[in-house]
Amino acid sequence: MSLTIAIPKGRLGTQAIQMFKAGGIGESIDEKSRKLVFKDEDINISFILLKNSDVITYIENGIADIGISGKDMIMEKGADIFELYQMNIGRCKMSVAGIKGKKVFKDDTIMRVATKFPEITKKYFDSRGQRINIIKLNGSIELAPILGLSDVIVDIVETGNTLKANGLEVFEDMYHISAMMISNRISYKFKRKEIKKIVELIRGEDEDGQ
Ligand code: PRP
Ligand code: MG
């Protein structure tokens, strides 16, 4: 039976590809080439390289059977997928941050929050009854409070270097994030054996890497 695996381009994908290769699959993948589809012909497994935010779309639509996505994307999209395995890579936090020493959680005015994650942000502040204005950005979120576009940001913090370099600090941690192996729901029913093999392989490499 054939299997298609969706891999996000970038650092997370590079780590995942290393794990696949260490586990003996993904030999056809050449990250240096501009190709986006690779196939291990002998084991009938295809690998597609996608933008991080598109992995879920391909899996939800059954084009890819399984794949790797950050938990942040899964939460943001409210993805209709099956979570197979929480990986040890891509570990970071989602946090509320702002200008160092200027923590603002004002009650009197509506706080402006800049983020790449409007859905997560809305749910988080809704759940504690705080009204906010969300400013959706696509990157360089840290600029927003510095330039006065927002009061705070909601963003991913990994090493904290970006915050520090821009004179910001964490005000509040929201969620732990890591990479997840995910599956299309129907694929998981009909290709369970094949999928479990891949999960076991990744789990082995993941634990070795610790
Ligand atoms: C991510 C994230 C933070 C930074 C966190 O940005 O949005 O800005 O990395 O990492 P750190 O805590 O180790 O500094 P990314 O580099 O993906 O750029 P972008 O936000 O402009 O897309
Ligand atoms: Mg950033």
XYZ file of C-alpha atoms and ligand atoms in Angstrom:
233
model
C 0.000 0.000 0.000
C 1.261 3.487 -0.789
C 1.773 6.169 1.815
C 2.283 9.905 1.427
C 4.060 11.858 4.154
C 3.859 15.670 4.381
C 6.938 17.416 5.721
C 7.176 21.135 6.531
C 10.031 22.991 4.876
C 12.502 24.669 7.222
C 14.201 23.729 10.444
C 11.493 21.357 11.680
C 11.428 19.547 8.349
C 15.200 19.198 8.251
C 15.157 17.586 11.694
C 12.299 15.291 10.681
C 14.091 14.235 7.478
C 17.192 13.390 9.528
C 15.044 11.193 11.761
C 13.432 9.445 8.791
C 16.810 8.812 7.201
C 18.294 7.529 10.451
C 15.332 5.157 10.619
C 16.012 3.920 7.091
C 13.344 5.695 5.046
C 13.307 8.886 2.991
C 16.452 7.954 1.127
C 15.056 9.664 -1.972
C 14.803 13.068 -0.263
C 17.367 15.606 -1.410
C 16.809 18.832 0.497
C 19.298 20.700 -1.648
C 17.273 20.171 -4.799
C 14.251 22.351 -5.615
C 12.054 19.300 -6.041
C 9.003 19.092 -3.804
C 8.057 15.431 -4.195
C 10.320 12.489 -3.533
C 9.510 8.814 -3.653
C 11.172 5.800 -2.073
C 10.121 3.470 -4.900
C 11.107 0.244 -3.129
C 8.790 0.857 -0.154
C 6.161 2.916 -2.029
C 6.390 5.936 0.271
C 6.195 9.490 -1.106
C 7.354 12.587 0.711
C 5.973 16.023 -0.091
C 7.664 19.197 1.115
C 5.216 21.935 2.037
C 4.987 25.275 3.722
C 4.479 24.655 7.439
C 0.989 26.165 7.423
C -0.157 23.978 4.492
C 0.714 20.561 5.949
C -2.632 20.326 7.742
C -4.601 21.252 4.611
C -3.013 18.422 2.626
C -3.678 15.962 5.438
C -7.269 17.056 6.095
C -7.993 16.594 2.393
C -6.411 13.155 2.283
C -3.707 14.090 -0.215
C -1.121 13.222 2.410
C -1.826 10.366 4.836
C 0.397 11.559 7.626
C 2.735 14.442 8.317
C 4.491 16.663 10.771
C 3.066 19.934 12.027
C 3.606 22.240 14.967
C 0.951 22.030 17.680
C 0.528 25.792 17.222
C -0.775 25.304 13.678
C -3.056 22.450 14.762
C -4.571 24.616 17.500
C -4.882 27.674 15.278
C -6.689 25.816 12.502
C -8.819 23.657 14.811
C -7.570 20.906 12.529
C -9.757 17.872 11.851
C -6.929 15.361 12.004
C -5.769 12.580 14.288
C -2.776 13.277 16.546
C -0.477 10.266 16.365
C 2.530 11.207 18.410
C 3.955 14.230 20.213
C 7.557 14.601 19.093
C 10.532 15.896 21.021
C 11.472 18.355 18.290
C 10.081 21.833 17.736
C 9.699 22.403 21.441
C 8.836 25.968 22.394
C 6.204 28.005 24.176
C 3.461 30.306 23.083
C 3.547 33.387 25.247
C 2.201 36.865 25.777
C 5.090 39.330 25.590
C 5.684 43.042 25.481
C 8.134 45.816 26.184
C 10.443 44.946 29.080
C 9.247 46.425 32.350
C 6.019 47.702 30.848
C 3.572 44.934 31.567
C 0.148 46.104 30.487
C -2.957 44.156 31.356
C -5.218 47.157 31.455
C -8.857 46.813 32.465
C -9.916 50.267 31.414
C -8.928 50.188 27.746
C -9.096 47.354 25.251
C -5.641 45.861 24.868
C -4.256 45.538 21.331
C -2.614 42.169 20.691
C -0.487 41.520 17.596
C -0.108 37.891 16.523
C 0.190 35.298 13.774
C -2.328 33.216 15.765
C -5.638 35.123 15.947
C -7.813 32.085 16.803
C -5.647 30.871 19.674
C -5.301 34.429 20.955
C -9.046 35.080 20.819
C -9.906 31.861 22.665
C -7.252 32.468 25.302
C -8.380 35.981 26.209
C -12.089 35.124 25.779
C -11.724 32.321 28.302
C -10.754 34.791 30.972
C -13.283 37.354 29.899
C -10.815 39.925 28.664
C -11.783 41.914 25.603
C -8.962 42.601 23.191
C -8.368 43.871 19.686
C -6.406 41.421 17.584
C -3.977 42.706 14.988
C -3.118 39.886 12.581
C 0.460 39.946 11.320
C 2.417 37.417 9.283
C 5.881 37.721 10.812
C 8.314 39.924 12.746
C 5.610 40.182 15.401
C 8.115 41.632 17.865
C 8.109 44.916 15.978
C 4.483 45.678 16.811
C 4.847 46.845 20.429
C 8.138 48.585 19.685
C 6.574 50.712 16.979
C 3.308 51.223 18.847
C 1.103 49.055 16.629
C 0.075 46.913 19.620
C 0.338 46.799 23.415
C 1.491 43.167 23.536
C 2.149 40.222 21.246
C 1.224 36.550 21.303
C 4.005 34.571 19.666
C 6.283 31.574 19.789
C 9.261 31.800 22.139
C 11.995 29.248 21.720
C 15.361 30.522 22.946
C 13.982 33.966 23.859
C 16.687 35.568 21.731
C 14.306 37.454 19.448
C 12.458 38.984 22.405
C 15.705 39.920 24.135
C 17.265 41.411 21.010
C 14.250 43.654 20.648
C 13.920 44.796 24.260
C 10.867 42.657 24.992
C 10.062 40.090 27.702
C 7.526 37.353 28.394
C 4.594 38.542 30.502
C 2.767 35.234 30.594
C 3.284 31.715 29.217
C 0.218 30.304 27.493
C 0.972 26.858 26.041
C 3.752 24.343 25.566
C 4.204 23.626 21.874
C 6.013 20.835 20.059
C 5.928 19.086 16.716
C 3.211 16.460 16.283
C 2.920 13.543 13.927
C -0.593 13.741 12.565
C -2.771 11.619 10.314
C -5.736 11.937 8.029
C -8.637 10.281 9.894
C -9.603 7.911 7.075
C -5.983 6.983 6.323
C -5.593 6.002 9.956
C -8.458 3.533 9.592
C -7.342 1.950 6.336
C -3.554 2.205 6.524
C -3.152 1.755 10.243
C -0.435 -0.883 9.992
C 1.725 1.185 7.627
C 1.200 4.346 9.653
C 2.042 2.643 12.949
C 5.332 1.457 11.460
C 6.320 5.035 10.627
C 5.288 6.266 14.072
C 7.367 3.552 15.745
C 10.344 4.434 13.582
C 10.089 8.133 14.476
C 9.486 7.349 18.136
C 12.685 5.291 18.199
C 14.739 8.058 16.608
C 13.091 10.675 18.802
C 14.067 8.836 21.974
C 17.565 8.151 20.665
C 17.993 11.855 20.038
C 17.354 12.748 23.692
C 9.792 32.761 15.320
C 8.825 33.338 16.335
C 9.703 34.239 17.148
C 11.035 33.508 17.154
C 11.219 32.739 18.429
O 9.949 33.693 14.299
O 7.772 34.039 15.688
O 9.836 35.484 16.548
O 11.006 32.591 16.040
O 12.484 32.140 18.514
P 13.540 32.552 19.620
O 12.820 32.643 20.930
O 14.515 31.416 19.595
O 14.164 33.834 19.227
P 10.522 33.308 12.885
O 11.999 33.264 12.939
O 9.841 32.080 12.426
O 10.155 34.552 11.968
P 8.757 35.240 11.650
O 8.008 35.411 12.924
O 9.146 36.560 11.082
O 8.033 34.374 10.673
Mg 9.074 35.705 14.663
